[in-house]
C-alpha positions as a printed Julia matrix, in Angstrom:
730×3 Matrix{Float64}:
 127.9    89.99   64.46
 124.78   91.97   63.65
 122.96   88.78   62.62
 123.89   87.12   65.93
 122.64   90.13   67.86
 119.3    90.14   66.08
 118.9    86.42   66.71
 119.56   86.87   70.43
 116.84   89.55   70.58
 114.24   87.22   69.16
 114.63   84.45   71.75
 112.85   84.02   75.05
 114.71   85.95   77.81
 114.76   82.94   80.16
 116.94   80.88   77.79
 120.48   80.66   79.2
 121.63   79.63   75.74
 120.58   83.01   74.41
 122.34   84.74   77.27
 125.65   83.05   76.52
 125.19   83.79   72.83
 124.96   87.47   73.67
 128.07   87.25   75.86
 129.95   85.45   73.06
 129.14   88.26   70.67
 130.53   90.75   73.19
 133.74   88.76   73.63
 134.21   88.45   69.87
 134.08   92.22   69.65
 137.03   92.42   72.06
 139.16   90.33   69.64
 139.02   93.07   67.01
 141.93   95.49   66.56
 141.87   98.44   68.99
 140.96  100.99   66.34
 137.92   98.87   65.45
 136.93   98.2    69.06
 136.7   101.89   69.91
 134.83  102.86   66.78
 131.24  103.91   67.35
 129.57  100.83   65.67
 131.7    98.35   67.6
 131.14  100.07   70.94
 127.44  100.08   70.2
 127.33   96.29   69.63
 129.6    95.65   72.62
 127.37   97.43   75.1
 124.2    96.06   73.53
 125.53   92.51   73.9
 126.42   93.06   77.55
 122.98   94.54   78.09
 121.3    91.41   76.67
 123.4    89.16   78.88
 122.31   90.95   82.06
 118.73   91.27   80.86
 118.45   87.52   80.4
 120.52   86.23   83.35
 119.31   88.57   86.09
 115.54   89.09   85.98
 115.26   90.57   89.48
 117.98   93.11   88.79
 116.77   93.95   85.3
 115.35   97.32   86.24
 118.37   98.35   88.29
 120.83   97.42   85.53
 118.81   99.3    82.94
 118.85  102.4    85.13
 122.61  102.06   85.71
 123.23  101.61   82.01
 121.12  104.65   81.11
 123.0   106.82   83.61
 126.55  105.77   82.74
 126.5   104.79   79.08
 125.39  107.12   76.31
 124.77  105.1    73.16
 122.11  105.11   70.53
 119.42  102.48   71.11
 118.45  100.46   68.06
 115.23   99.39   69.82
 112.09  101.41   69.25
 110.52  103.48   72.07
 108.76  101.44   74.77
 105.46  100.09   73.57
 102.53  101.73   75.31
  99.87   99.53   76.79
  96.42   99.92   75.24
  93.26   98.78   76.99
  90.88   96.53   75.12
  87.18   97.45   75.12
  84.75   95.67   77.44
  82.32   93.21   75.93
  79.49   93.54   78.47
  78.02   96.06   80.92
  79.2    94.45   84.17
  82.86   93.9    83.33
  85.72   95.53   85.18
  89.47   95.04   85.1
  91.44   93.84   88.1
  95.11   94.58   88.58
  97.43   91.71   89.52
 100.4    93.38   91.2
 103.46   91.2    90.7
 105.81   90.63   93.65
 109.06   92.48   94.01
 111.27   94.47   96.33
 110.46   98.09   97.2
 112.71   99.72   94.57
 111.93   97.35   91.68
 109.91   98.53   88.71
 106.18   98.05   89.09
 105.0    95.07   87.01
 101.29   94.34   86.71
  98.83   92.29   84.73
  95.22   93.17   84.0
  92.36   90.71   83.85
  88.75   91.38   82.85
  86.24   89.93   85.34
  82.51   90.2    85.93
  81.48   92.45   88.8
  78.54   90.08   89.35
  80.93   87.43   90.68
  84.42   88.86   91.07
  87.38   87.18   92.79
  88.61   88.57   96.09
  90.28   91.94   95.59
  91.17   95.18   97.38
  90.56   98.74   96.18
  92.76  101.81   96.39
  91.49  105.29   97.25
  94.05  108.01   96.6
  94.64  111.43   95.09
  96.17  111.48   91.63
  98.1   114.66   92.27
  98.95  117.39   89.76
  99.94  116.54   86.18
 101.94  115.41   84.36
 101.08  111.8    85.15
 104.08  110.3    83.4
 105.53  107.79   85.85
 105.73  104.38   84.14
 104.51  101.0    85.33
 104.78   97.92   83.15
 101.54   96.2    82.22
 102.11   92.86   80.49
 105.59   94.16   79.71
 104.3    97.35   78.09
 104.54  100.86   79.48
 101.54  102.48   81.16
 101.9   106.02   82.51
 100.34  106.94   85.86
 100.89  109.49   88.63
 103.74  109.41   91.13
 101.16  109.06   93.9
  99.8   105.88   92.29
 103.27  104.35   91.98
 104.1   105.26   95.59
 100.96  103.48   96.79
 101.72  100.43   94.63
 105.19  100.15   96.16
 103.66  100.11   99.65
 101.01   97.55   98.68
 103.3    95.2    96.75
 104.19   91.9    98.35
 107.74   90.56   98.28
 106.66   87.07   97.25
 102.92   87.15   96.58
 100.64   88.61   93.94
  98.13   91.18   95.23
  94.83   91.73   93.42
  93.71   95.36   93.34
  91.35   97.78   91.65
  92.83  101.2    90.89
  90.91  103.67   88.75
  93.85  105.16   86.84
  94.97  101.7    85.67
  91.78   99.65   85.54
  89.84  102.27   83.55
  90.89  103.44   80.09
  91.23  107.12   80.91
  91.46  108.03   77.22
  87.92  106.78   76.54
  85.15  109.15   77.61
  82.57  106.42   77.01
  84.38  103.9    79.2
  85.01  106.46   81.95
  81.3   107.19   82.18
  80.42  103.49   82.12
  82.95  102.53   84.81
  82.06  105.5    87.05
  78.54  104.11   87.05
  79.95  100.83   88.45
  82.31  102.36   91.03
  79.74  102.15   93.81
  79.69   98.36   93.45
  83.46   98.22   92.94
  84.15   99.72   96.36
  81.23   97.96   98.04
  82.44   94.53   96.9
  86.12   95.07   97.69
  87.35   93.09  100.69
  89.22   96.17  101.85
  89.86   99.71  100.68
  93.3   101.18  101.22
  93.14  104.94  101.77
  96.52  106.2   100.61
  97.3   109.48  102.38
 100.76  109.75  100.86
 104.31  109.18  102.02
 105.07  109.67  105.68
 107.07  112.2   107.64
 108.5   111.77  111.11
 105.57  113.85  112.39
 102.92  111.76  110.66
 104.55  108.54  111.87
 104.3   109.8   115.44
 100.66  110.85  115.04
  99.65  107.52  113.48
 101.28  105.62  116.35
  99.77  107.96  118.92
  96.23  107.58  117.55
  96.53  103.81  117.39
  97.57  103.75  121.04
  94.77  106.11  121.98
  92.23  103.91  120.22
  93.52  100.95  122.23
  93.01  103.03  125.37
  89.41  103.74  124.36
  88.7   100.03  123.99
  90.34   99.34  127.35
  88.3   102.0   129.13
  85.03  100.88  127.52
  84.96   97.96  129.97
  84.92  100.36  132.93
  81.61  101.24  134.64
  79.87  104.1   132.77
  80.28  106.41  135.77
  84.07  106.0   135.63
  84.7   105.9   131.89
  85.31  109.62  131.47
  87.68  109.77  134.44
  89.56  106.63  133.38
  89.88  107.83  129.81
  91.23  111.17  130.94
  93.78  109.41  133.14
  94.96  107.36  130.17
  95.15  110.46  127.99
  97.51  112.05  130.5
  99.77  109.01  130.28
  99.91  109.35  126.53
 100.54  113.07  126.9
 103.77  112.39  128.78
 105.05  110.47  125.8
 103.77  113.16  123.44
 105.55  115.96  125.32
 108.79  114.03  125.15
 108.35  113.95  121.37
 107.1   117.45  120.56
 107.61  119.57  123.65
 104.27  121.37  123.86
 100.6   121.22  122.95
 101.0   123.89  120.29
 103.57  121.74  118.5
 101.28  118.74  118.84
  98.61  120.68  116.97
 100.9   121.07  113.99
 101.79  117.38  114.23
  98.22  116.15  113.88
  97.83  118.28  110.78
 100.57  116.2   109.2
  97.85  113.56  108.86
  94.52  115.4   108.85
  95.57  118.11  106.38
  96.37  115.64  103.61
  94.86  116.39  100.21
  92.91  113.1   100.3
  90.36  114.72  102.63
  89.76  117.56  100.15
  88.78  115.53   97.06
  85.21  114.77   96.03
  85.92  111.24   94.74
  87.26  110.02   98.06
  83.9   110.54   99.81
  82.14  107.66   98.09
  85.3   105.56   98.1
  85.25  105.67  101.9
  81.51  105.57  102.56
  80.92  102.57  100.29
  83.83  100.53  101.66
  83.1    97.86  104.23
  86.67   97.93  105.61
  88.64  101.14  105.13
  92.27  101.32  106.27
  94.3   104.52  106.19
  97.86  104.08  104.95
 100.37  106.9   105.49
 103.81  105.8   104.38
 104.32  102.52  106.2
 101.88  103.26  109.04
  98.34  101.85  109.05
  95.25  102.72  111.1
  91.64  101.65  110.72
  89.96  104.71  109.2
  87.11  104.73  111.72
  89.74  104.71  114.48
  91.4   107.75  112.95
  88.14  109.72  112.89
  86.93  108.62  116.32
  90.25  109.08  118.11
  90.8   112.66  116.97
  87.19  113.55  117.82
  87.34  111.85  121.22
  90.56  113.57  122.26
  89.2   117.0   121.33
  85.95  116.29  123.2
  87.76  115.03  126.29
  89.93  118.11  126.52
  86.94  120.43  126.17
  85.01  118.39  128.76
  87.89  118.72  131.19
  88.26  122.45  130.65
  91.34  122.42  128.45
  91.78  123.97  125.0
  90.72  121.89  122.01
  93.44  119.36  121.4
  94.65  118.23  117.98
  92.6   120.59  115.8
  91.59  119.61  112.28
  90.41  121.2   109.07
  86.79  121.58  107.99
  87.3   118.87  105.34
  88.48  116.4   107.98
  85.63  117.46  110.24
  83.15  116.69  107.44
  84.32  113.08  107.54
  83.81  112.96  111.31
  80.37  114.57  111.33
  78.75  113.97  107.95
  80.38  111.23  105.93
  80.62  108.98  108.96
  76.81  109.14  109.17
  76.56  108.08  105.54
  78.9   105.14  106.19
  76.77  104.04  109.14
  73.57  104.38  107.11
  75.01  102.1   104.43
  76.8    99.52  106.58
  75.24   99.62  110.07
  71.77  100.99  110.72
  70.24  101.9   107.37
  69.04  105.24  108.77
  69.12  107.83  106.02
  69.96  111.06  107.84
  71.67  112.69  104.88
  69.69  114.25  102.05
  70.79  114.36   98.42
  70.93  118.14   98.73
  73.25  117.84  101.75
  75.62  115.68   99.68
  75.71  118.24   96.89
  76.34  121.05   99.39
  79.24  119.19  100.95
  80.56  118.12   97.55
  80.71  121.75   96.46
  83.34  122.36   99.16
  85.61  119.64   97.76
  88.03  119.63   94.84
  87.72  117.88   91.5
  89.74  118.19   88.3
  86.54  118.08   86.23
  83.59  120.18   87.52
  81.18  117.41   86.47
  82.81  115.17   89.09
  81.1   117.16   91.84
  78.05  115.11   90.79
  79.63  112.05   89.18
  82.02  111.54   92.1
  79.04  110.95   94.42
  77.09  108.72   92.03
  77.77  105.53   93.97
  76.18  107.03   97.09
  73.2   108.22   95.09
  72.72  104.67   93.86
  72.79  103.3    97.4
  70.03  105.68   98.44
  68.08  105.04   95.21
  68.26  108.62   94.0
  66.92  108.78   90.44
  69.86  110.66   88.97
  71.02  109.91   85.39
  74.18  107.78   85.05
  77.49  109.62   84.55
  78.01  110.8    80.99
  81.06  112.98   80.37
  79.76  113.98   76.94
  77.04  116.08   78.6
  77.52  119.77   79.29
  78.21  120.88   82.85
  74.93  122.82   82.79
  72.95  119.66   81.99
  74.76  117.7    84.71
  74.06  120.34   87.39
  70.43  120.8    86.33
  69.71  117.06   86.34
  71.34  116.68   89.77
  69.36  119.57   91.3
  66.1   118.29   89.85
  66.85  114.81   91.23
  67.67  116.31   94.66
  64.39  118.23   94.81
  62.34  115.19   93.79
  64.14  112.69   96.02
  64.28  114.89   99.13
  60.8   116.35   98.51
  62.44  119.6    99.49
  63.28  122.95   97.93
  66.27  123.61  100.19
  68.57  123.56   97.15
  67.15  126.98   96.23
  68.75  128.49   99.33
  72.16  127.71   97.78
  71.64  129.64   94.56
  73.68  132.75   93.89
  73.33  134.73   90.7
  76.6   136.56   91.37
  78.7   133.43   90.78
  76.44  131.11   88.79
  77.0   130.14   85.16
  74.89  132.36   82.92
  73.41  129.38   81.09
  72.12  127.68   84.25
  68.47  127.99   85.3
  68.34  130.44   88.2
  66.97  127.75   90.56
  70.0   125.51   89.96
  73.0   126.16   92.24
  76.44  125.91   90.7
  77.57  122.94   92.78
  81.03  123.1    91.19
  81.76  126.37   93.02
  82.65  126.46   96.71
  80.72  129.25   98.4
  79.71  129.34  102.06
  77.36  132.01  103.36
  75.74  132.81  106.69
  72.47  133.23  104.77
  72.33  129.5   104.06
  71.57  126.74  106.56
  74.38  124.31  107.32
  73.98  120.8   105.89
  72.86  118.07  108.3
  71.72  120.67  110.83
  68.25  121.79  111.87
  67.83  125.37  110.7
  67.2   127.84  113.52
  64.97  129.98  111.27
  61.46  129.05  110.15
  59.93  131.67  107.88
  57.27  129.32  106.46
  56.17  127.81  109.8
  57.02  124.17  109.0
  54.9   124.21  105.84
  55.46  121.44  103.32
  57.17  122.16  100.03
  54.75  122.43   97.1
  56.29  122.34   93.62
  56.29  120.74   90.2
  58.31  120.75   87.01
  55.99  121.66   84.12
  56.24  119.5    81.02
  53.45  120.82   78.86
  50.82  123.22   80.06
  48.45  125.68   78.42
  50.05  128.63   80.18
  53.55  127.21   80.46
  55.04  125.98   77.19
  57.29  122.92   77.22
  60.48  123.71   79.11
  62.66  121.43   81.22
  64.19  124.44   82.95
  61.13  125.79   84.76
  60.25  125.16   88.4
  56.87  126.11   89.84
  56.56  126.62   93.62
  54.0   128.11   95.98
  54.55  131.15   98.15
  53.93  134.87   98.63
  55.6   138.02   97.33
  56.19  139.93  100.56
  58.24  143.05   99.91
  60.52  144.98   97.54
  64.13  146.06   98.08
  64.61  149.83   98.0
  68.26  150.22   99.02
  71.21  147.86   98.61
  74.52  148.82  100.17
  77.38  149.08   97.72
  79.86  148.06  100.37
  80.23  144.4   101.32
  82.71  142.37  103.32
  84.73  140.44  100.76
  87.8   138.97  102.4
  89.47  136.04  100.66
  92.19  135.21  103.19
  91.58  132.6   105.87
  91.42  133.67  109.52
  94.16  131.16  110.35
  96.68  133.47  108.68
  97.42  135.07  112.0
 100.67  136.73  111.01
  98.98  138.89  108.36
  99.49  142.53  109.23
  95.73  143.16  109.01
  95.03  140.83  111.94
  95.26  141.73  115.63
  95.18  139.03  118.3
  93.2   139.71  121.46
  93.23  136.58  123.63
  91.21  134.0   121.71
  89.44  136.61  119.54
  90.3   137.92  116.07
  89.3   141.32  114.81
  90.21  143.28  111.7
  91.68  146.71  111.08
  90.58  146.67  107.44
  89.36  150.09  106.29
  86.92  148.37  103.92
  85.16  146.8   106.9
  85.01  150.14  108.67
  83.57  151.92  105.64
  80.93  149.23  105.08
  79.76  149.4   108.67
  79.55  153.16  108.6
  77.44  153.1   105.44
  75.03  150.62  107.0
  74.75  152.75  110.13
  74.0   155.82  108.07
  71.19  154.13  106.11
  69.67  152.39  109.14
  69.53  155.66  111.07
  67.11  157.09  108.5
  64.5   154.33  108.79
  61.16  155.02  110.44
  60.28  153.06  113.63
  60.91  149.41  112.97
  57.84  147.22  112.08
  58.48  144.86  115.01
  58.37  147.68  117.58
  62.1   147.41  118.3
  64.37  150.41  118.14
  66.47  150.72  115.03
  69.54  150.02  117.17
  68.09  146.75  118.43
  67.1   145.65  114.93
  70.47  146.57  113.45
  72.4   144.77  116.2
  70.69  141.52  115.25
  70.77  142.1   111.5
  74.48  142.75  111.03
  75.36  139.43  112.68
  72.39  137.56  111.12
  71.23  136.58  114.61
  74.23  134.27  114.81
  73.94  134.17  118.6
  71.27  131.51  118.03
  74.04  129.14  116.94
  75.95  126.98  119.37
  79.29  127.95  117.85
  79.31  131.63  118.85
  78.1   130.74  122.36
  81.02  128.32  122.75
  83.51  130.67  121.1
  82.52  133.63  123.27
  81.29  132.33  126.62
  79.67  135.07  128.63
  79.45  137.33  125.57
  76.85  140.07  126.07
  75.37  140.91  122.65
  73.63  144.12  123.76
  76.63  145.39  125.66
  78.97  144.54  122.81
  76.8   146.28  120.22
  76.35  149.35  122.43
  80.1   149.85  122.83
  80.67  149.0   119.16
  78.0   151.53  118.12
  79.39  154.29  120.32
  82.85  153.63  118.93
  81.65  154.07  115.38
  79.93  157.32  116.32
  83.22  158.91  117.39
  83.73  162.07  115.36
  80.87  161.23  112.98
  78.02  163.54  112.02
  76.21  161.02  109.8
  74.62  159.07  112.63
  71.44  160.75  113.81
  67.69  160.12  113.97
  66.18  157.05  115.63
  69.41  155.11  115.84
  70.94  157.49  118.35
  67.81  158.6   120.24
  68.71  156.81  123.48
  72.44  157.57  123.25
  72.79  161.15  122.01
  73.27  162.5   125.5
  75.92  159.95  126.38
  77.84  160.1   123.1
  79.82  163.17  124.11
  80.6   161.65  127.51
  81.71  158.41  125.82
  84.11  160.32  123.56
  85.54  162.38  126.42
  86.1   159.31  128.61
  87.74  157.47  125.73
  90.19  160.27  124.97
  90.99  160.66  128.66
  91.68  156.94  129.0
  94.19  156.96  126.14
  95.82  160.18  127.36
  94.65  162.44  124.52
  92.18  164.79  126.23
  91.14  167.7   124.05
  92.19  166.02  120.78
  89.65  166.52  118.0
  88.53  163.38  116.16
  88.13  164.27  112.49
  87.34  162.45  109.26
  91.05  161.99  108.62
  91.89  160.27  111.9
  88.59  158.78  113.1
  89.11  155.31  111.57
  92.09  154.56  113.78
  90.29  155.96  116.85
  87.21  153.83  116.12
  89.18  150.57  116.06
  91.16  151.62  119.12
  87.9   152.25  120.98
  86.43  148.91  119.89
  89.51  147.25  121.35
  88.68  148.6   124.81
  85.82  146.1   125.22
  86.04  142.33  124.84
  82.31  142.27  124.07
  82.74  144.88  121.33
  85.66  142.93  119.91
  83.55  139.77  119.91
  80.69  141.6   118.23
  83.03  142.99  115.59
  84.37  139.49  114.97
  80.85  138.09  114.56
  80.15  140.75  111.94
  83.22  139.62  110.04
  82.3   135.93  110.39
  78.65  136.19  109.41
  78.5   139.18  107.07
  81.16  138.28  104.53
  80.14  138.07  100.87
  76.66  139.5   101.59
  75.11  142.99  101.46
  72.9   145.1   103.67
  69.52  146.22  102.31
  66.25  147.92  103.29
  62.74  147.39  101.94
  59.6   149.36  101.06
  57.89  148.18  104.24
  60.72  149.42  106.46
  62.54  146.15  107.06
  66.31  145.71  106.98
  68.21  142.6   106.07
  71.19  140.92  104.44
  71.27  139.47  100.93
  73.68  137.89   98.45
  76.1   140.08   96.49
  73.91  140.05   93.38
  70.88  141.83   94.9
  69.54  145.04   93.36
  66.94  147.66   94.28
  63.59  146.46   92.93
  64.21  142.78   93.71
  61.41  140.99   95.54
  61.36  139.28   98.93
  59.6   135.9    98.57
  58.39  133.47  101.21
  58.26  129.95   99.74
  56.37  126.97  101.18
  58.83  124.52  102.68
  61.77  126.96  102.9
  63.1   128.05  106.27
  64.49  131.35  104.95
  63.31  134.08  102.56
  64.43  134.23   98.93
  65.35  137.31   96.97
  64.2   137.02   93.35
  64.12  139.28   90.29
  60.91  139.53   88.28
  61.32  138.96   84.54
  57.96  139.28   82.81
  55.61  136.93   84.63
  58.43  134.75   85.95
  61.2   135.15   88.5
  64.91  134.49   88.61
  66.36  133.4    91.94
  69.02  135.77   93.31
  69.66  133.95   96.58
  68.75  133.4   100.22
  68.26  136.33  102.57
  67.92  137.39  106.18
  65.1   139.9   106.84
  64.87  140.98  110.45
  61.42  140.52  111.92
  60.09  137.78  109.63
  62.5   134.91  110.27
  60.2   133.01  112.65
  57.13  132.98  110.43
  55.67  136.31  111.51
  54.58  137.09  107.92
  53.59  133.61  106.78
  49.85  133.52  105.85
  47.61  131.9   108.43
  45.48  130.67  105.55
  47.69  128.91  102.99
  45.0   129.34  100.35
  46.54  132.79   99.97
  49.65  131.22   98.45
  50.19  131.72   94.73
  52.16  129.88   92.06
  55.6   131.38   91.48
  57.48  130.31   88.35
  61.28  130.25   88.46
  63.24  130.16   85.22
């Protein structure tokens, strides 16, 4: 019996003769006496024979029978563990593997074959863009009959892309690249730009669907059809016709979700997917000629998804209604920034995006390996001919970040990368002029990518810099950067208190948040204490260098002149900055003896009246405001004025993670968390904002960007640029 079983294992599975041989062995076992049949060896051969019969006779149900057998029968398997598939090494520099997805029904095991082809002349194929998901990645697919472990997300996408009767040709990174080989990963990452560019289509797998996401996908497809229909209308009527069609769709939407607020949560079922948060997906979309978003079984052209959500929000704002279908900042980056990159590559060739902008945006995205913040964008760099070294995972993260920053400076002919340095969060081994692009850190002191900066400290001067290789005064060092500028001032005081709030403002139910209409403000005592310390220091300054009162200068400094931005003007229409600051200032003076001098010169007489009127209004006339109770009274007073609330909110928005300081020359400003007394204020040719730097011998280390009130529009930039000196950053 054992000999017959071994023979049946060695034959081709399609041979019916072998199948019947296996069944005969099983039947012969049944002819044994009962005490032999139910012994462990006989049962083992009986079930193994039945297994071989079904394995050979029913190919399509092979996987299902195996799963049934494993669930209901517990026997020892004489076969060895499944053989793992091992990739063979490539023989040339332009080879890639393509995945031939074998047909099957939705629940069948995934069976694939891999074929090595030349990327110079590949067959027609489609690419997959998806998120691997958290480990372990131990879901099996069968490659040439051998087991290959991938993520659940990959298998889910393969099930959706598999044809019932046809073979589909795909490129999927987790399968087509040997992930165990660092050398091959680096080599194939270098080719990924061409892989996605040459694919006939890229499927963007957003994940499995929900009832909410199905509705949103259908709704956006219908809305996109409406846009195309309205585009044939005369330009003067397009807005009106589009709005009419939106209202028709809204009737259907209300039947589904009941209200606009519920619709907002519905759209997030698509736009909040983790795909939008990953760094690799940026180039996978921007390099693809035809990108289609796949969410469960629903499909939408990716450009339609971006344009429809944006158009609906714009239409509602245009027609005086609240923003409809809100989206996250990561999704918005695709609408505003990455869409421009796609158009530059596939439509108009206009390069609006700098290398530095890409690194800034990439720093906000997620990657399992910090080096991927650079490597994940390599295909885009290639398209724009940025001279950045090819991906090499054997390099240190410090080398990768330094090479990328150097390439950005040279390609863009700009020093704007320096405005994104921060010594408080940088790796110690990085040159000070190299930002840690692997760390997400937004700051009001830095200009937004792809936006014209509203400050201009160097009066549109051109960047002047070089990287010294070998010089008499500067010994060979790849980590030095020489720029031109002036040393303007020295920091004398740096506030110990800083706004450091890690929670997102969307967390509205947090007990520290109070809702006032459409405005958020905070009751945090840390915020109150920081503001009071700044007021106390500012009140002791001499008359401000610009001729403004200290109160006027402080009102602009604490919000980093954010009223120049469009956002605050839209968020707070009709907001009066001076009125808001005045009420905010008087509120913080309640019961305080630390505010005196120039800051209160024009308000001393009215401060007592303000306090009396406030206490009368809240029904507490005659109550003494003391150090123990003044914090609660201050925030209560701020809440009396919508302008003061707005001003307080702007402080929170634009003063987080930065610190207040004053200088030797009587200026005040805001700097990064790592600033110290004695640091220098530098104006650098080509930079729109000042830098704070620390002198070390004859060189400087960059601390970060700064706001210094009174010099942000070039007031202190030399009229004669021959006065500029070389400044060496290490």
